[in-house]
Short mmCIF file of C-alpha atoms in Angstrom, two decimals:
data_model
loop_
_atom_site.label_atom_id
_atom_site.label_comp_id
_atom_site.label_asym_id
_atom_site.label_seq_id
_atom_site.Cartn_x
_atom_site.Cartn_y
_atom_site.Cartn_z
CA UNK A 145 -22.52 -0.99 25.27
CA UNK A 146 -23.82 -2.80 22.18
CA UNK A 147 -25.87 0.23 21.19
CA UNK A 148 -22.75 2.38 21.34
CA UNK A 149 -20.84 0.01 19.05
CA UNK A 150 -23.77 -0.10 16.60
CA UNK A 151 -23.68 3.70 16.49
CA UNK A 152 -19.90 3.68 16.02
CA UNK A 153 -20.01 1.09 13.23
CA UNK A 154 -22.83 2.86 11.43
CA UNK A 155 -21.20 6.29 11.27
CA UNK A 156 -17.70 4.97 10.70
CA UNK A 157 -19.01 2.96 7.75
CA UNK A 158 -20.86 5.95 6.30
CA UNK A 159 -17.79 8.18 6.68
CA UNK A 160 -15.57 5.62 4.94
CA UNK A 161 -17.94 4.28 2.27
CA UNK A 162 -17.02 6.52 -0.67
CA UNK A 163 -13.30 6.23 0.05
CA UNK A 164 -13.43 2.45 0.37
CA UNK A 165 -15.29 2.15 -2.93
CA UNK A 166 -12.49 4.09 -4.65
CA UNK A 167 -9.81 2.07 -2.86
CA UNK A 168 -11.55 -1.24 -3.56
CA UNK A 169 -12.11 -0.69 -7.28
CA UNK A 170 -8.63 0.71 -7.93
CA UNK A 171 -7.07 -2.02 -5.79
CA UNK A 172 -8.76 -4.69 -7.90
CA UNK A 173 -6.99 -3.30 -10.96
CA UNK A 174 -3.67 -2.86 -9.18
CA UNK A 175 -3.56 -6.57 -8.35
CA UNK A 176 -2.51 -6.86 -12.01
CA UNK A 177 -0.55 -3.62 -12.18
CA UNK A 178 2.47 -5.01 -14.04
CA UNK A 179 0.36 -6.92 -16.55
CA UNK A 180 -1.76 -3.83 -17.26
CA UNK A 181 1.34 -1.64 -17.54
CA UNK A 182 2.56 -3.97 -20.29
CA UNK A 183 -0.76 -3.44 -22.09
CA UNK A 184 -0.95 0.36 -21.78
CA UNK A 185 2.78 1.22 -21.76
CA UNK A 186 4.50 -1.55 -23.76
CA UNK A 187 7.34 0.70 -24.91
CA UNK A 188 8.61 0.96 -21.34
CA UNK A 189 9.63 -2.72 -21.37
CA UNK A 190 12.62 -4.13 -23.23
CA UNK A 191 12.71 -7.18 -25.45
CA UNK A 192 14.44 -9.91 -23.40
CA UNK A 193 17.74 -11.16 -24.81
CA UNK A 194 19.46 -14.49 -24.41
CA UNK A 195 22.64 -13.59 -26.28
CA UNK A 196 23.90 -11.07 -23.70
CA UNK A 197 23.89 -10.54 -19.94
CA UNK A 198 22.19 -7.47 -18.44
CA UNK A 199 24.49 -4.56 -17.59
CA UNK A 200 25.45 -4.00 -13.99
CA UNK A 201 23.85 -1.22 -11.98
CA UNK A 202 26.84 1.13 -12.17
CA UNK A 203 27.03 0.86 -15.97
CA UNK A 204 23.28 1.53 -16.25
CA UNK A 205 23.63 4.60 -14.03
CA UNK A 206 26.48 6.00 -16.12
CA UNK A 207 24.68 5.42 -19.43
CA UNK A 208 21.46 6.97 -18.16
CA UNK A 209 23.25 10.05 -16.84
CA UNK A 210 24.89 10.57 -20.22
CA UNK A 211 21.41 10.71 -21.78
CA UNK A 212 20.12 13.36 -19.34
CA UNK A 213 22.91 15.93 -18.92
CA UNK A 214 20.71 18.27 -16.86
CA UNK A 215 20.13 15.60 -14.22
CA UNK A 216 22.21 13.38 -11.97
CA UNK A 217 21.22 9.81 -11.22
CA UNK A 218 20.09 9.08 -7.67
CA UNK A 219 18.95 5.47 -8.05
CA UNK A 220 18.97 2.51 -10.44
CA UNK A 221 16.29 -0.15 -9.86
CA UNK A 222 15.29 -3.34 -11.63
CA UNK A 223 11.56 -2.59 -11.53
CA UNK A 224 11.02 -5.72 -13.64
CA UNK A 225 13.48 -8.21 -15.15
CA UNK A 226 13.03 -6.42 -18.50
CA UNK A 227 12.77 -2.88 -17.18
CA UNK A 228 15.18 -0.66 -15.25
CA UNK A 229 13.87 2.50 -13.61
CA UNK A 230 16.27 5.41 -13.17
CA UNK A 231 15.62 8.27 -10.73
CA UNK A 232 17.18 11.68 -11.32
CA UNK A 233 17.72 14.82 -9.29
CA UNK A 234 17.92 18.01 -11.40
CA UNK A 235 21.20 19.84 -11.65
CA UNK A 236 21.29 23.56 -10.95
CA UNK A 237 21.09 26.07 -13.78
CA UNK A 238 24.22 28.20 -13.44
CA UNK A 239 22.49 31.21 -14.97
CA UNK A 240 19.36 31.25 -12.79
CA UNK A 241 20.66 29.28 -9.78
CA UNK A 242 17.44 27.28 -9.99
CA UNK A 243 17.12 23.52 -10.62
CA UNK A 244 16.41 22.52 -14.21
CA UNK A 245 12.96 21.24 -15.08
CA UNK A 246 13.77 17.80 -16.43
CA UNK A 247 10.34 17.37 -17.97
CA UNK A 248 9.79 13.92 -16.44
CA UNK A 249 9.67 12.10 -13.12
CA UNK A 250 10.31 8.54 -14.37
CA UNK A 251 12.98 7.34 -16.79
CA UNK A 252 13.30 3.76 -18.07
CA UNK A 253 16.18 2.01 -19.81
CA UNK A 254 16.88 -1.34 -21.43
CA UNK A 255 18.67 -3.61 -18.92
CA UNK A 256 20.84 -5.13 -21.70
CA UNK A 257 21.96 -1.94 -23.49
CA UNK A 258 21.19 1.00 -21.23
CA UNK A 259 19.28 2.65 -24.09
CA UNK A 260 16.28 4.78 -23.16
CA UNK A 261 12.92 3.04 -23.33
CA UNK A 262 10.85 6.06 -22.36
CA UNK A 263 10.20 8.80 -19.85
CA UNK A 264 7.02 10.18 -18.30
CA UNK A 265 5.57 12.50 -15.70
CA UNK A 266 4.10 9.87 -13.45
CA UNK A 267 0.29 9.82 -13.26
CA UNK A 268 -0.10 12.73 -15.72
CA UNK A 269 -2.96 11.56 -17.95
CA UNK A 270 -2.30 14.36 -20.45
CA UNK A 271 0.55 12.16 -21.71
CA UNK A 272 -1.92 9.43 -22.63
CA UNK A 273 -2.42 5.79 -21.64
CA UNK A 274 1.25 5.43 -20.73
CA UNK A 275 0.24 6.98 -17.39
CA UNK A 276 -3.07 5.19 -16.84
CA UNK A 277 -1.79 2.68 -14.27
CA UNK A 278 0.33 5.25 -12.39
CA UNK A 279 -2.82 7.43 -12.26
CA UNK A 280 -4.85 4.55 -10.81
CA UNK A 281 -2.04 3.80 -8.36
CA UNK A 282 -1.92 7.42 -7.15
CA UNK A 283 -5.71 7.54 -6.90
CA UNK A 284 -5.60 4.37 -4.80
CA UNK A 285 -2.80 5.65 -2.57
CA UNK A 286 -3.41 9.39 -2.30
CA UNK A 287 -6.64 10.23 -4.16
CA UNK A 288 -4.45 12.20 -6.59
CA UNK A 289 -4.23 14.90 -3.88
CA UNK A 290 -0.60 14.47 -2.83
CA UNK A 291 0.13 14.66 0.89
CA UNK A 292 -3.40 15.80 1.74
CA UNK A 293 -4.90 12.75 0.05
CA UNK A 294 -2.39 10.49 1.75
CA UNK A 295 -3.39 11.94 5.13
CA UNK A 296 -7.11 11.53 4.38
CA UNK A 297 -6.73 7.88 3.38
CA UNK A 298 -4.43 7.30 6.35
CA UNK A 299 -7.18 8.51 8.69
CA UNK A 300 -9.72 6.38 6.82
CA UNK A 301 -7.43 3.35 7.15
CA UNK A 302 -7.07 3.95 10.90
CA UNK A 303 -10.86 4.13 11.31
CA UNK A 304 -11.20 1.04 9.12
CA UNK A 305 -8.73 -0.89 11.30
CA UNK A 306 -10.65 -0.03 14.47
CA UNK A 307 -13.97 -0.73 12.80
CA UNK A 308 -12.79 -4.24 11.88
CA UNK A 309 -12.89 -5.10 15.59
CA UNK A 310 -16.15 -3.22 16.18
CA UNK A 311 -17.85 -5.04 13.29
CA UNK A 312 -16.58 -8.41 14.50
CA UNK A 313 -17.93 -7.73 18.00
CA UNK A 314 -21.36 -6.89 16.60
CA UNK A 315 -21.62 -10.31 14.94
CA UNK A 316 -21.24 -12.06 18.30
CA UNK A 317 -24.41 -13.23 20.08
CA UNK A 318 -25.40 -11.13 23.12
CA UNK A 319 -25.08 -14.14 25.44
CA UNK A 320 -22.57 -16.97 25.78
CA UNK A 321 -25.35 -19.51 26.22
CA UNK A 322 -25.35 -21.86 23.19
CA UNK A 323 -22.71 -19.54 21.74
CA UNK A 324 -21.81 -21.42 18.55
CA UNK A 325 -25.43 -22.21 17.69
CA UNK A 326 -26.41 -18.56 18.10
CA UNK A 327 -23.33 -17.29 16.22
CA UNK A 328 -23.75 -19.67 13.25
CA UNK A 329 -26.44 -17.56 11.44
CA UNK A 330 -23.99 -14.64 11.28
CA UNK A 331 -21.83 -16.70 8.91
CA UNK A 332 -24.69 -17.64 6.59
CA UNK A 333 -26.79 -15.99 3.89
CA UNK A 334 -30.45 -16.91 4.22
CA UNK A 335 -31.96 -18.36 1.07
CA UNK A 336 -35.20 -17.04 -0.44
CA UNK A 337 -35.00 -13.95 1.78
CA UNK A 338 -36.21 -10.48 0.89
CA UNK A 339 -33.88 -7.89 -0.66
CA UNK A 340 -33.13 -6.15 2.64
CA UNK A 341 -32.37 -9.41 4.46
CA UNK A 342 -30.16 -10.53 1.59
CA UNK A 343 -28.17 -7.29 1.82
CA UNK A 344 -27.89 -7.61 5.59
CA UNK A 345 -26.67 -11.22 5.42
CA UNK A 346 -24.17 -10.44 2.65
CA UNK A 347 -22.83 -7.52 4.67
CA UNK A 348 -22.49 -9.46 7.91
CA UNK A 349 -21.39 -12.86 6.56
CA UNK A 350 -19.12 -11.32 3.93
CA UNK A 351 -17.36 -9.25 6.57
CA UNK A 352 -16.88 -12.32 8.77
CA UNK A 353 -15.53 -14.64 6.09
CA UNK A 354 -13.13 -11.96 4.81
CA UNK A 355 -12.31 -10.48 8.21
CA UNK A 356 -8.62 -11.48 8.37
CA UNK A 357 -7.91 -10.21 4.84
CA UNK A 358 -9.78 -6.95 5.45
CA UNK A 359 -7.81 -6.35 8.63
CA UNK A 360 -4.50 -7.01 6.85
CA UNK A 361 -5.34 -4.50 4.14
CA UNK A 362 -6.65 -1.94 6.62
CA UNK A 363 -3.57 -2.04 8.84
CA UNK A 364 -1.13 -2.20 5.93
CA UNK A 365 -2.86 0.93 4.56
CA UNK A 366 -2.07 2.66 7.85
CA UNK A 367 1.53 1.48 7.39
CA UNK A 368 1.74 3.17 4.00
CA UNK A 369 -0.15 6.38 4.79
CA UNK A 370 0.29 7.18 8.49
CA UNK A 371 3.56 5.45 9.17
CA UNK A 372 5.32 7.80 11.62
CA UNK A 373 2.18 8.95 13.46
CA UNK A 374 0.18 5.76 14.00
CA UNK A 375 1.78 2.65 12.54
CA UNK A 376 5.29 2.82 13.99
CA UNK A 377 4.24 3.80 17.55
CA UNK A 378 1.83 0.84 17.64
CA UNK A 379 4.38 -1.60 16.21
CA UNK A 380 7.08 -0.44 18.64
CA UNK A 381 4.64 -0.92 21.54
CA UNK A 382 3.55 -4.41 20.53
CA UNK A 383 6.65 -5.93 18.91
CA UNK A 384 10.40 -5.87 18.55
CA UNK A 385 10.46 -3.33 15.72
CA UNK A 386 13.26 -1.36 14.06
CA UNK A 387 12.20 1.91 12.42
CA UNK A 388 13.76 2.79 9.07
CA UNK A 389 12.62 6.39 9.55
CA UNK A 390 14.47 6.64 12.88
CA UNK A 391 17.60 5.26 11.25
CA UNK A 392 17.48 7.75 8.39
CA UNK A 393 16.84 10.71 10.70
CA UNK A 394 19.76 9.66 12.90
CA UNK A 395 22.20 10.09 10.02
CA UNK A 396 23.98 13.45 9.69
CA UNK A 397 22.28 15.60 7.05
CA UNK A 398 24.23 17.80 4.66
CA UNK A 399 23.84 19.84 1.49
CA UNK A 400 24.61 17.95 -1.69
CA UNK A 401 28.17 17.50 -2.83
CA UNK A 402 29.47 14.66 -4.99
CA UNK A 403 30.39 11.60 -2.89
CA UNK A 404 33.92 10.24 -2.98
CA UNK A 405 32.58 6.90 -4.23
CA UNK A 406 31.33 7.02 -7.81
CA UNK A 407 28.84 4.46 -9.12
CA UNK A 408 31.37 1.69 -9.93
CA UNK A 409 33.10 2.15 -6.57
CA UNK A 410 29.76 2.18 -4.75
CA UNK A 411 28.70 -1.02 -6.46
CA UNK A 412 31.97 -2.66 -5.49
CA UNK A 413 31.50 -1.56 -1.86
CA UNK A 414 27.93 -2.87 -1.85
CA UNK A 415 28.97 -6.25 -3.24
CA UNK A 416 31.73 -6.57 -0.64
CA UNK A 417 29.45 -5.64 2.27
CA UNK A 418 26.64 -7.98 1.15
CA UNK A 419 29.12 -10.86 0.90
CA UNK A 420 30.41 -10.08 4.41
CA UNK A 421 26.87 -9.94 5.85
CA UNK A 422 25.94 -13.17 4.06
CA UNK A 423 28.82 -14.99 5.76
CA UNK A 424 28.09 -13.35 9.12
CA UNK A 425 24.30 -13.83 9.21
CA UNK A 426 23.93 -17.06 7.26
CA UNK A 427 21.79 -16.01 4.32
CA UNK A 428 22.39 -16.46 0.60
CA UNK A 429 21.86 -13.84 -2.07
CA UNK A 430 21.41 -13.57 -5.80
CA UNK A 431 20.94 -10.79 -8.33
CA UNK A 432 21.49 -7.13 -7.51
CA UNK A 433 18.19 -5.24 -7.60
CA UNK A 434 18.96 -1.60 -6.87
CA UNK A 435 21.65 0.93 -6.04
CA UNK A 436 20.57 4.31 -4.68
CA UNK A 437 22.36 7.39 -3.41
CA UNK A 438 20.69 9.21 -0.49
CA UNK A 439 22.05 12.68 -1.07
CA UNK A 440 21.13 14.36 2.21
CA UNK A 441 22.67 11.54 4.24
CA UNK A 442 25.62 10.93 1.88
CA UNK A 443 24.86 7.22 1.94
CA UNK A 444 24.37 4.48 -0.65
CA UNK A 445 21.75 1.73 -0.42
CA UNK A 446 22.56 -1.52 -2.22
CA UNK A 447 19.74 -4.09 -2.56
CA UNK A 448 19.91 -7.73 -3.66
CA UNK A 449 17.61 -10.72 -3.88
CA UNK A 450 18.13 -12.56 -0.58
CA UNK A 451 17.09 -15.96 0.70
CA UNK A 452 14.93 -14.30 3.38
CA UNK A 453 12.95 -12.12 0.96
CA UNK A 454 9.24 -12.74 0.54
CA UNK A 455 8.50 -11.36 -2.91
CA UNK A 456 8.09 -14.03 -5.59
CA UNK A 457 7.63 -11.71 -8.55
CA UNK A 458 8.88 -8.30 -9.61
CA UNK A 459 12.12 -7.35 -7.90
CA UNK A 460 10.98 -4.04 -6.44
CA UNK A 461 10.61 -4.01 -2.66
CA UNK A 462 11.29 -6.53 0.05
CA UNK A 463 14.99 -6.80 -0.68
CA UNK A 464 17.99 -7.63 1.47
CA UNK A 465 20.15 -4.51 1.64
CA UNK A 466 23.19 -2.72 3.04
CA UNK A 467 23.54 1.01 3.62
CA UNK A 468 27.04 2.48 3.62
CA UNK A 469 28.84 5.80 3.69
CA UNK A 470 29.24 7.56 0.35
CA UNK A 471 32.82 8.64 1.03
CA UNK A 472 34.62 5.81 2.79
CA UNK A 473 32.17 2.92 2.26
CA UNK A 474 31.86 1.90 5.91
CA UNK A 475 28.71 -0.07 6.80
CA UNK A 476 25.88 1.94 8.35
CA UNK A 477 23.12 -0.66 8.42
CA UNK A 478 22.41 -4.14 7.11
CA UNK A 479 18.77 -5.15 6.72
CA UNK A 480 16.77 -8.26 5.90
CA UNK A 481 13.01 -8.31 5.39
CA UNK A 482 12.43 -11.32 7.67
CA UNK A 483 14.12 -13.26 10.42
CA UNK A 484 15.61 -10.49 12.57
CA UNK A 485 12.92 -8.37 14.27
CA UNK A 486 9.42 -9.81 14.61
CA UNK A 487 7.82 -6.41 13.96
CA UNK A 488 9.78 -5.95 10.73
CA UNK A 489 8.99 -9.50 9.64
CA UNK A 490 5.29 -8.75 10.13
CA UNK A 491 5.74 -5.54 8.14
CA UNK A 492 7.33 -7.44 5.26
CA UNK A 493 4.39 -9.83 5.21
CA UNK A 494 1.93 -6.92 5.31
CA UNK A 495 3.66 -5.27 2.38
CA UNK A 496 3.91 -8.47 0.33
CA UNK A 497 0.24 -9.33 0.95
CA UNK A 498 -1.01 -5.81 0.23
CA UNK A 499 0.99 -5.55 -3.00
CA UNK A 500 0.01 -9.10 -4.12
CA UNK A 501 3.67 -10.06 -4.55
CA UNK A 502 3.38 -13.52 -3.05
CA UNK A 503 1.45 -16.80 -3.54
CA UNK A 504 1.28 -16.37 -7.32
CA UNK A 505 -1.74 -15.93 -9.57
CA UNK A 506 -4.31 -17.47 -7.17
CA UNK A 507 -3.57 -14.78 -4.59
CA UNK A 508 -3.66 -11.97 -7.17
CA UNK A 509 -7.10 -13.18 -8.23
CA UNK A 510 -8.13 -13.20 -4.56
CA UNK A 511 -6.89 -9.61 -4.09
CA UNK A 512 -8.80 -8.53 -7.18
CA UNK A 513 -11.96 -10.18 -5.82
CA UNK A 514 -11.35 -8.68 -2.38
CA UNK A 515 -11.37 -5.18 -3.84
CA UNK A 516 -14.76 -5.87 -5.39
CA UNK A 517 -15.99 -7.40 -2.12
CA UNK A 518 -14.88 -4.29 -0.22
CA UNK A 519 -16.92 -2.20 -2.63
CA UNK A 520 -19.92 -4.48 -2.09
CA UNK A 521 -19.57 -4.35 1.71
CA UNK A 522 -19.54 -0.55 1.57
CA UNK A 523 -22.59 -0.46 -0.72
CA UNK A 524 -24.61 -2.94 1.36
CA UNK A 525 -23.71 -1.05 4.54
CA UNK A 526 -25.04 2.23 3.09
CA UNK A 527 -28.21 0.46 1.90
CA UNK A 528 -28.83 -1.04 5.37
CA UNK A 529 -28.41 2.39 6.95
CA UNK A 530 -30.78 3.99 4.42
CA UNK A 531 -33.48 1.35 4.96
CA UNK A 532 -33.28 1.64 8.75
CA UNK A 533 -33.31 5.43 8.56
CA UNK A 534 -36.38 5.31 6.30
CA UNK A 535 -38.11 2.89 8.67
CA UNK A 536 -37.39 5.14 11.66
CA UNK A 537 -38.81 8.15 9.84
CA UNK A 538 -41.98 6.28 8.85
CA UNK A 539 -42.39 5.09 12.43
CA UNK A 540 -41.96 8.64 13.72
CA UNK A 541 -44.54 9.94 11.22
CA UNK A 542 -47.07 7.32 12.34
CA UNK A 543 -46.49 8.23 16.00
CA UNK A 544 -46.95 11.92 15.25
CA UNK A 545 -50.14 11.19 13.28
CA UNK A 546 -51.61 9.18 16.20
CA UNK A 547 -50.74 11.79 18.82
CA UNK A 548 -53.43 14.37 17.90
CA UNK A 549 -56.14 11.67 17.93
CA UNK A 550 -55.14 10.62 21.44
CA UNK A 551 -55.20 14.22 22.61
CA UNK A 552 -58.64 14.74 21.03
CA UNK A 553 -60.07 11.63 22.75
CA UNK A 554 -58.81 12.77 26.12
CA UNK A 555 -60.30 16.24 25.58
CA UNK A 556 -63.73 14.85 24.71
CA UNK A 557 -63.74 12.74 27.87
#
């Protein structure tokens, strides 16, 4: 049994090594994604103002749409307190009956004026450093290969999750006799050891000390890359879990036509529904974070900062929200990131931990260091395999060299 798990760990590690190095190094940078965005793309952030209040979401949507006549706004999001991200869907060219090429995938406006800050084709390095961090993000998430890359890293993350348990098992002593005394060396790095022993101890002890964090990042990677195929079936089996994908697919789908509720009316409906849910469910809420229109489902999604949110910095993600019909405004779904379904609460924690949006600067530094440690664990694992493989080959060569001598001795006798 132990031999089988050694074999499994060895070849799983070799198969994952290159991918985990890419993920680890890019993840170290992404722990400071917002800070680095401000360095490489400063024009996409507004100068904060104290003499005026930010515009509401509906006003920002209207002003953005006026600046891009060939597109219609589908969402308005406070990506940062000094940056609003606007998503567009292209309108149809009446002459060709084809959608217009808008020339960008991301559009940013000043929260206080609605004026354009900039636009870009996300992750396209031909536009310069303004896309450096989106490029790193896409490399981290999908290897810059779109859906194929997402699938590859999803499979890698699944193997990584399983291998976390295999690797932990291999650190355990083969007998329960004097268990703690026998297990203690697995947690330590031997001083004054040779280079191979140092690598082996760093690989084994590093994996043990960081095991919980590595498992969190492995499983949360499955959540982001293989959600409907692996993550959600497991979560539904183990926990009380509500699937957002199932909810969306259950809504009637239709071709686009303008909803009866325009942006101001939709914002009013969202504010009313959030206030009703606050009174009903006993949570408090603050600033509005996003308003989106889901065209195929003819539904709006209104997100606010809620008292049960986890994120401490950057508004995006983890928000309390209501989804409602785009024509009559009736409530479809109300959602909170924690406190309702244990599986969804766990998911919110996984997302917040993976994205380093909680526990402040100390945790971001830890995530940065963890990415480097993951790279080191992959490198030491490959080195251990190479040394053992080399030793096996040398041993086999010695055996083959001795064999003819033994045959010759027997022949002479």
